[in-house]
Coordinates of N, CA, C and O in Angstrom, one line a residue:
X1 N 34.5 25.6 43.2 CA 35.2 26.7 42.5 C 35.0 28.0 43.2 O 34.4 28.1 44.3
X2 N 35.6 29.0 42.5 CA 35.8 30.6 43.6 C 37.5 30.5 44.0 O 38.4 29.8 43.8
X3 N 37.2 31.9 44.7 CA 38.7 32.6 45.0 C 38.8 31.8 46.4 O 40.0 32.1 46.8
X4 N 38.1 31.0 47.2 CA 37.8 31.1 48.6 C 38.5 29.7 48.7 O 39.2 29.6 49.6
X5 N 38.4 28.5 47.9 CA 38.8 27.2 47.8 C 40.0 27.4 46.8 O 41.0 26.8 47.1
X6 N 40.1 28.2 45.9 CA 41.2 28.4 45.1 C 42.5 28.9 46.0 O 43.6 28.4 45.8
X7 N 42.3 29.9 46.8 CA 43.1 30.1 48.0 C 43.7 28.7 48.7 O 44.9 28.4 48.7
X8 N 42.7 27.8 49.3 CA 42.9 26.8 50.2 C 43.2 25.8 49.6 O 43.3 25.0 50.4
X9 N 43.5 25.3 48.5 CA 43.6 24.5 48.2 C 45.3 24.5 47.8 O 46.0 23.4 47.9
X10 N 45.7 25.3 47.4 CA 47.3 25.3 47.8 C 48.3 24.7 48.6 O 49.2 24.0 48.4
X11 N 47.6 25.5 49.8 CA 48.0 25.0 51.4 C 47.7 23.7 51.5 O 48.4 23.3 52.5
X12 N 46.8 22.4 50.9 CA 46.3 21.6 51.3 C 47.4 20.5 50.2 O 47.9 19.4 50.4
X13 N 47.6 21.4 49.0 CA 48.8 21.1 48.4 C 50.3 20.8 49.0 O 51.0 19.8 48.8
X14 N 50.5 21.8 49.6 CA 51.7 21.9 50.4 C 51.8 21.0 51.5 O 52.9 20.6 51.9
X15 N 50.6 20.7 52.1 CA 50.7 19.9 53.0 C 51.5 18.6 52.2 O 52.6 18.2 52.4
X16 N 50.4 18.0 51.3 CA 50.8 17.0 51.0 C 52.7 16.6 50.4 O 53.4 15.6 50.5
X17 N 52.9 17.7 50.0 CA 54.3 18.1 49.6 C 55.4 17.8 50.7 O 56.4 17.1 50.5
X18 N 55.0 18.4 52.0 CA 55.1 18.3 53.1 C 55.5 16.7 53.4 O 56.6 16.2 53.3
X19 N 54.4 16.2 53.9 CA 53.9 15.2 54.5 C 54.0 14.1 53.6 O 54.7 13.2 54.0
X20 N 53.5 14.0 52.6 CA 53.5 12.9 51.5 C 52.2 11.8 52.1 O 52.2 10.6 51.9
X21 N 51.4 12.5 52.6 CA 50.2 12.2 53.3 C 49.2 11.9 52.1 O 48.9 13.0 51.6
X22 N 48.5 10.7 51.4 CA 47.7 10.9 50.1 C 46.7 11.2 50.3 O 46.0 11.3 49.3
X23 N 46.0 11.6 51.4 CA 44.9 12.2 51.5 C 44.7 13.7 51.3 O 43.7 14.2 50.9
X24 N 46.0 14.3 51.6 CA 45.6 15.8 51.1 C 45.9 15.6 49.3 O 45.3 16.4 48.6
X25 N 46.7 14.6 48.7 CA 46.3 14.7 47.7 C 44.8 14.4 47.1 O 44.1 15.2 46.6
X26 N 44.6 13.5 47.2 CA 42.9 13.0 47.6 C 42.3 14.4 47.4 O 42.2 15.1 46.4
X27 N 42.1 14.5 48.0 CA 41.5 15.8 48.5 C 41.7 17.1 47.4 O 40.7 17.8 47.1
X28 N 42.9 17.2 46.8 CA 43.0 17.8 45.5 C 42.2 17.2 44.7 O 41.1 17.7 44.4
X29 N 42.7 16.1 44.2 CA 41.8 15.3 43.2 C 40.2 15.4 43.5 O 39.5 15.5 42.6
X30 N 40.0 15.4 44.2 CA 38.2 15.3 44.3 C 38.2 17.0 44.2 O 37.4 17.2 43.3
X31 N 38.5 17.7 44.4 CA 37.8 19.3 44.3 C 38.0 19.4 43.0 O 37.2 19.7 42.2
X32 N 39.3 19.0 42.7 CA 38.8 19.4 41.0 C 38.6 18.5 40.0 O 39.0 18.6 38.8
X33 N 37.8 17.4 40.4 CA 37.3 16.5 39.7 C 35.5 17.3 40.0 O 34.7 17.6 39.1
X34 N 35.4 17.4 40.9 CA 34.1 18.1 41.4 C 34.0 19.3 40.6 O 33.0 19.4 40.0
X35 N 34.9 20.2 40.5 CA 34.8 21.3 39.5 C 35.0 20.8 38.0 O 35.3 21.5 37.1
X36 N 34.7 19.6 37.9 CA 35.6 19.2 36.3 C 36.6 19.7 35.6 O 36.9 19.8 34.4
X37 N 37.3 20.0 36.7 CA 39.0 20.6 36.3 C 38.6 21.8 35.6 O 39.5 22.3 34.8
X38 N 37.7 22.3 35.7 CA 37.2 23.9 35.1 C 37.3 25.1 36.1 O 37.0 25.0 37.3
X39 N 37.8 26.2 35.5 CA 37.7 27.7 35.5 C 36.2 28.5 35.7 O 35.2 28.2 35.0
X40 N 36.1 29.0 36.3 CA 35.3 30.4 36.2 C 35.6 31.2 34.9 O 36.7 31.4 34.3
X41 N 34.0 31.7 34.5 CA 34.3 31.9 32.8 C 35.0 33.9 32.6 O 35.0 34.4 31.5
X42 N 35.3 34.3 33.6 CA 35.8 35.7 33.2 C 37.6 35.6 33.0 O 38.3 35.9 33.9
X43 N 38.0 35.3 32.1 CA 39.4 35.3 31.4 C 40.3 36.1 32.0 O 41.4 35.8 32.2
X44 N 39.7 37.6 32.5 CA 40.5 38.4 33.1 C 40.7 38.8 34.7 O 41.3 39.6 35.3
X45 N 40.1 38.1 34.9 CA 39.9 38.2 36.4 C 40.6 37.0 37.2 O 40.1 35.9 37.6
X46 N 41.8 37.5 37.2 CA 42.9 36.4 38.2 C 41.8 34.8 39.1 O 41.8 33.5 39.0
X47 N 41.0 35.7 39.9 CA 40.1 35.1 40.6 C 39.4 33.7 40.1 O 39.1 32.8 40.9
X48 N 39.3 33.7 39.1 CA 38.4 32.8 38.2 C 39.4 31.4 37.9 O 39.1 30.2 37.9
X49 N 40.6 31.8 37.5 CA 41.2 30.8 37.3 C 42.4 30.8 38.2 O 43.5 30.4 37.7
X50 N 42.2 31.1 39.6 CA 43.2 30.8 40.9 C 43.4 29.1 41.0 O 44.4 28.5 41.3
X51 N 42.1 28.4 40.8 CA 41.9 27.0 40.9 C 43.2 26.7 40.0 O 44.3 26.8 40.6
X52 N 43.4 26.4 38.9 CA 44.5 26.3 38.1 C 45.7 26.3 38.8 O 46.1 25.2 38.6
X53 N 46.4 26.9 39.6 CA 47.3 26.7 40.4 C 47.3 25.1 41.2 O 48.3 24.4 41.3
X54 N 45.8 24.9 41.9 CA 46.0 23.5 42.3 C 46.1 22.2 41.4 O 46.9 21.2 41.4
X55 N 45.0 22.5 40.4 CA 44.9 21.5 39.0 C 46.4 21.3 38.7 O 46.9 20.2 39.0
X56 N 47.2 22.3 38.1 CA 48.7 21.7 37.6 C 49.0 21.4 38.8 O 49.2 20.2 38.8
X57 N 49.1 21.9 39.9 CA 49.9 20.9 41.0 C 49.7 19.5 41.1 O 50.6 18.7 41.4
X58 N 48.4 19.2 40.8 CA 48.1 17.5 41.1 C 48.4 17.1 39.7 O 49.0 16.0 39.6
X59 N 48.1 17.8 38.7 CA 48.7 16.9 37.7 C 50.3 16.8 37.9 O 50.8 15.6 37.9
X60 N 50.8 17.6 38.0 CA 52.6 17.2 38.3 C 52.5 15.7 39.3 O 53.5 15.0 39.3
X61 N 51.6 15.5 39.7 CA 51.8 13.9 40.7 C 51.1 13.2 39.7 O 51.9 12.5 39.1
X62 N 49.7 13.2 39.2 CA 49.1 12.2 38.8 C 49.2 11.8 37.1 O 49.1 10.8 36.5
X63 N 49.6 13.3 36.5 CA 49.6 13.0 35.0 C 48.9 12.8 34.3 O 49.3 12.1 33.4
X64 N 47.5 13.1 34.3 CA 46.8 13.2 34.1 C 46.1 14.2 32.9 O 45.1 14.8 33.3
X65 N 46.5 14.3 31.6 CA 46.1 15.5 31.1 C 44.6 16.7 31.0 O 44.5 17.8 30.5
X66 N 43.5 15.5 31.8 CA 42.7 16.4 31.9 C 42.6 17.1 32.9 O 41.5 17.6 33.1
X67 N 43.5 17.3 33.8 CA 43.2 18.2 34.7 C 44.1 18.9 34.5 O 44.9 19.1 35.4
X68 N 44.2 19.5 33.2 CA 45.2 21.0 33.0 C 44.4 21.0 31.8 O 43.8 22.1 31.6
X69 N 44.2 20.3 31.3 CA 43.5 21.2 29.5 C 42.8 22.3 29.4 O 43.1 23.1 28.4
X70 N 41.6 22.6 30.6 CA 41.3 23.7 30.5 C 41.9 24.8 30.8 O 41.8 25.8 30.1
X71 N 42.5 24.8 31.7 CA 43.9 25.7 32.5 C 44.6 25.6 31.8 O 45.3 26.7 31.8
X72 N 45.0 25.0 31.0 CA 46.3 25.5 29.5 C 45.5 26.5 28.6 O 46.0 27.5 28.1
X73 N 44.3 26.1 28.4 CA 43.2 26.9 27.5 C 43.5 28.1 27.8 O 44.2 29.0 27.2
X74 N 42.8 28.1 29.1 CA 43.0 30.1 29.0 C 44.4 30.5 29.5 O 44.6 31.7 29.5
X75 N 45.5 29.8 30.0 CA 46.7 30.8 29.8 C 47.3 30.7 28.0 O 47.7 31.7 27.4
X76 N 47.2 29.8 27.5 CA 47.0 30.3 25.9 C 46.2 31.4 25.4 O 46.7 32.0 24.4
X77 N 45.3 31.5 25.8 CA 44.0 32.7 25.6 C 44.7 34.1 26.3 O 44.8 35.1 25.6
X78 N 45.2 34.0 27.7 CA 45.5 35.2 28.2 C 46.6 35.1 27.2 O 46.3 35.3 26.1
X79 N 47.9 34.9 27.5 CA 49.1 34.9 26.5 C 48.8 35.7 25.1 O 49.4 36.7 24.7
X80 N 47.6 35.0 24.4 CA 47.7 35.5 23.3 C 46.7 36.5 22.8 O 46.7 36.9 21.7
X81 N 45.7 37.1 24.3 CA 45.6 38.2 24.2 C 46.3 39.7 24.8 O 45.8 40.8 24.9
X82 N 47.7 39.2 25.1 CA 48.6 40.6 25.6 C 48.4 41.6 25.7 O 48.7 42.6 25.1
X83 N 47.5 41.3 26.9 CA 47.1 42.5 27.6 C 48.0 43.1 28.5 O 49.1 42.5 28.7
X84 N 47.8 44.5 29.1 CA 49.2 44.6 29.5 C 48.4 44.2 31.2 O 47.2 44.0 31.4
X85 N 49.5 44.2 32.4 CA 49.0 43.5 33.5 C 48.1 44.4 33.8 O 47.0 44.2 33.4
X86 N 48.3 45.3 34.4 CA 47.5 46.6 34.6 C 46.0 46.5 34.5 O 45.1 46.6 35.4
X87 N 45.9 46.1 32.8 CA 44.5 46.4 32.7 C 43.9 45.1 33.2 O 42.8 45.2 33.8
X88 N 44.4 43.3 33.0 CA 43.9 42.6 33.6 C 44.0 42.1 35.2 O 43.3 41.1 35.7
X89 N 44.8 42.7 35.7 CA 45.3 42.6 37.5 C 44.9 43.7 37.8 O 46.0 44.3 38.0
X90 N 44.3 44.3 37.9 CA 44.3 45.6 38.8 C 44.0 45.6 39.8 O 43.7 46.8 40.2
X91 N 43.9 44.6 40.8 CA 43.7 44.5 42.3 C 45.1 43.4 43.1 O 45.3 42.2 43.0
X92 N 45.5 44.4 43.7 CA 46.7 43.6 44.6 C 46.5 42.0 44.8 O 47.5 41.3 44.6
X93 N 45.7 41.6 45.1 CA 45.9 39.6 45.5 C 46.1 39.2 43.8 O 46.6 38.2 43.4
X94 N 45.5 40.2 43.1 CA 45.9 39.3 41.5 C 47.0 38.5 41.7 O 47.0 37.4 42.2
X95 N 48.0 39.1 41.4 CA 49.2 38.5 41.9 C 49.6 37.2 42.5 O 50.3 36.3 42.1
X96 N 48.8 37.2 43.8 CA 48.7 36.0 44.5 C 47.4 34.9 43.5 O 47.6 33.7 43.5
X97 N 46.6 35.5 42.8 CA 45.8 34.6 42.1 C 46.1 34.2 40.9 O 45.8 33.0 40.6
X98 N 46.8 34.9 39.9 CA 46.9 34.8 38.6 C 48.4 34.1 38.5 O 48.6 33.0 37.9
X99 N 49.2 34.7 39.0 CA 50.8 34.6 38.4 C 50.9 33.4 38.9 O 50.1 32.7 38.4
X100 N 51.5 32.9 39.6 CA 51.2 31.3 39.7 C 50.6 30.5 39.0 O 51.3 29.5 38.9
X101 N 49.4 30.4 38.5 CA 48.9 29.7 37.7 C 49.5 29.9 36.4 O 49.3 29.0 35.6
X102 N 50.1 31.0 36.1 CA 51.1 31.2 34.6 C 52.0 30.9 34.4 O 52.4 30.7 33.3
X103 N 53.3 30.7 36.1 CA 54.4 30.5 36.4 C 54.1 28.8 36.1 O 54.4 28.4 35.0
X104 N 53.6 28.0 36.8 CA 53.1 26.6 36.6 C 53.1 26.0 35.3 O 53.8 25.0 34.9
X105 N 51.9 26.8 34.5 CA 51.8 25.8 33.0 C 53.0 26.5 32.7 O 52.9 26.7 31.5
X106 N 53.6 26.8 32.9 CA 55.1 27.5 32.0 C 56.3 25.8 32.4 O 57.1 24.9 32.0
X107 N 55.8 26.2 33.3 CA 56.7 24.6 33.8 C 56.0 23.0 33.5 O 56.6 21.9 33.8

């Protein structure tokens, strides 16, 4: 877990997207089986729940509903605490961390 694998693990995403290579999905699956498909516990801080962006990606292949339950949790939690962005993004990569993982479980 962290901003630092939550970053990379996209790209490793894409490869497989790419490629159709099952090892980079592999490779999804074990990081966030290793994280137990869990979040970092600060709700507002994009950072924490960047992971989420890979989680629903592998579940869209594997279907698996435990590896979004938590990640549905807190975009229900953010959602229904409407905040405005401002006060929970207030640093530029939010964007690159947060919104995606909202755009996703939306889909």
């Amino acid at each position: 877990m962290g901003w630092v694998p939550a970053s990379f693990y996209p790209g490793v995403m894409a490869l497989y997207e790419t490629t159709k290579d099952e090892k980079y999905l592999d490779a999804c699956v074990a990081w966030g089986e290793k994280n137990n498909w869990d979040t970092a516990p600060r709700m507002a801080y994009a950072d924490d729940y960047a992971c989420g962006q890979t989680y629903i990606e592998t579940y869209f292949h594997k279907k698996d509903p435990k590896m979004i339950e938590k990640i549905k949790a807190v975009g229900d939690t953010i959602v229904a605490r409407n905040e405005l962005g401002r006060k929970d993004w207030w640093w530029c990569d939010a964007l690159f961390m947060g919104a995606p993982v909202l755009i996703r479980l939306y889909k």
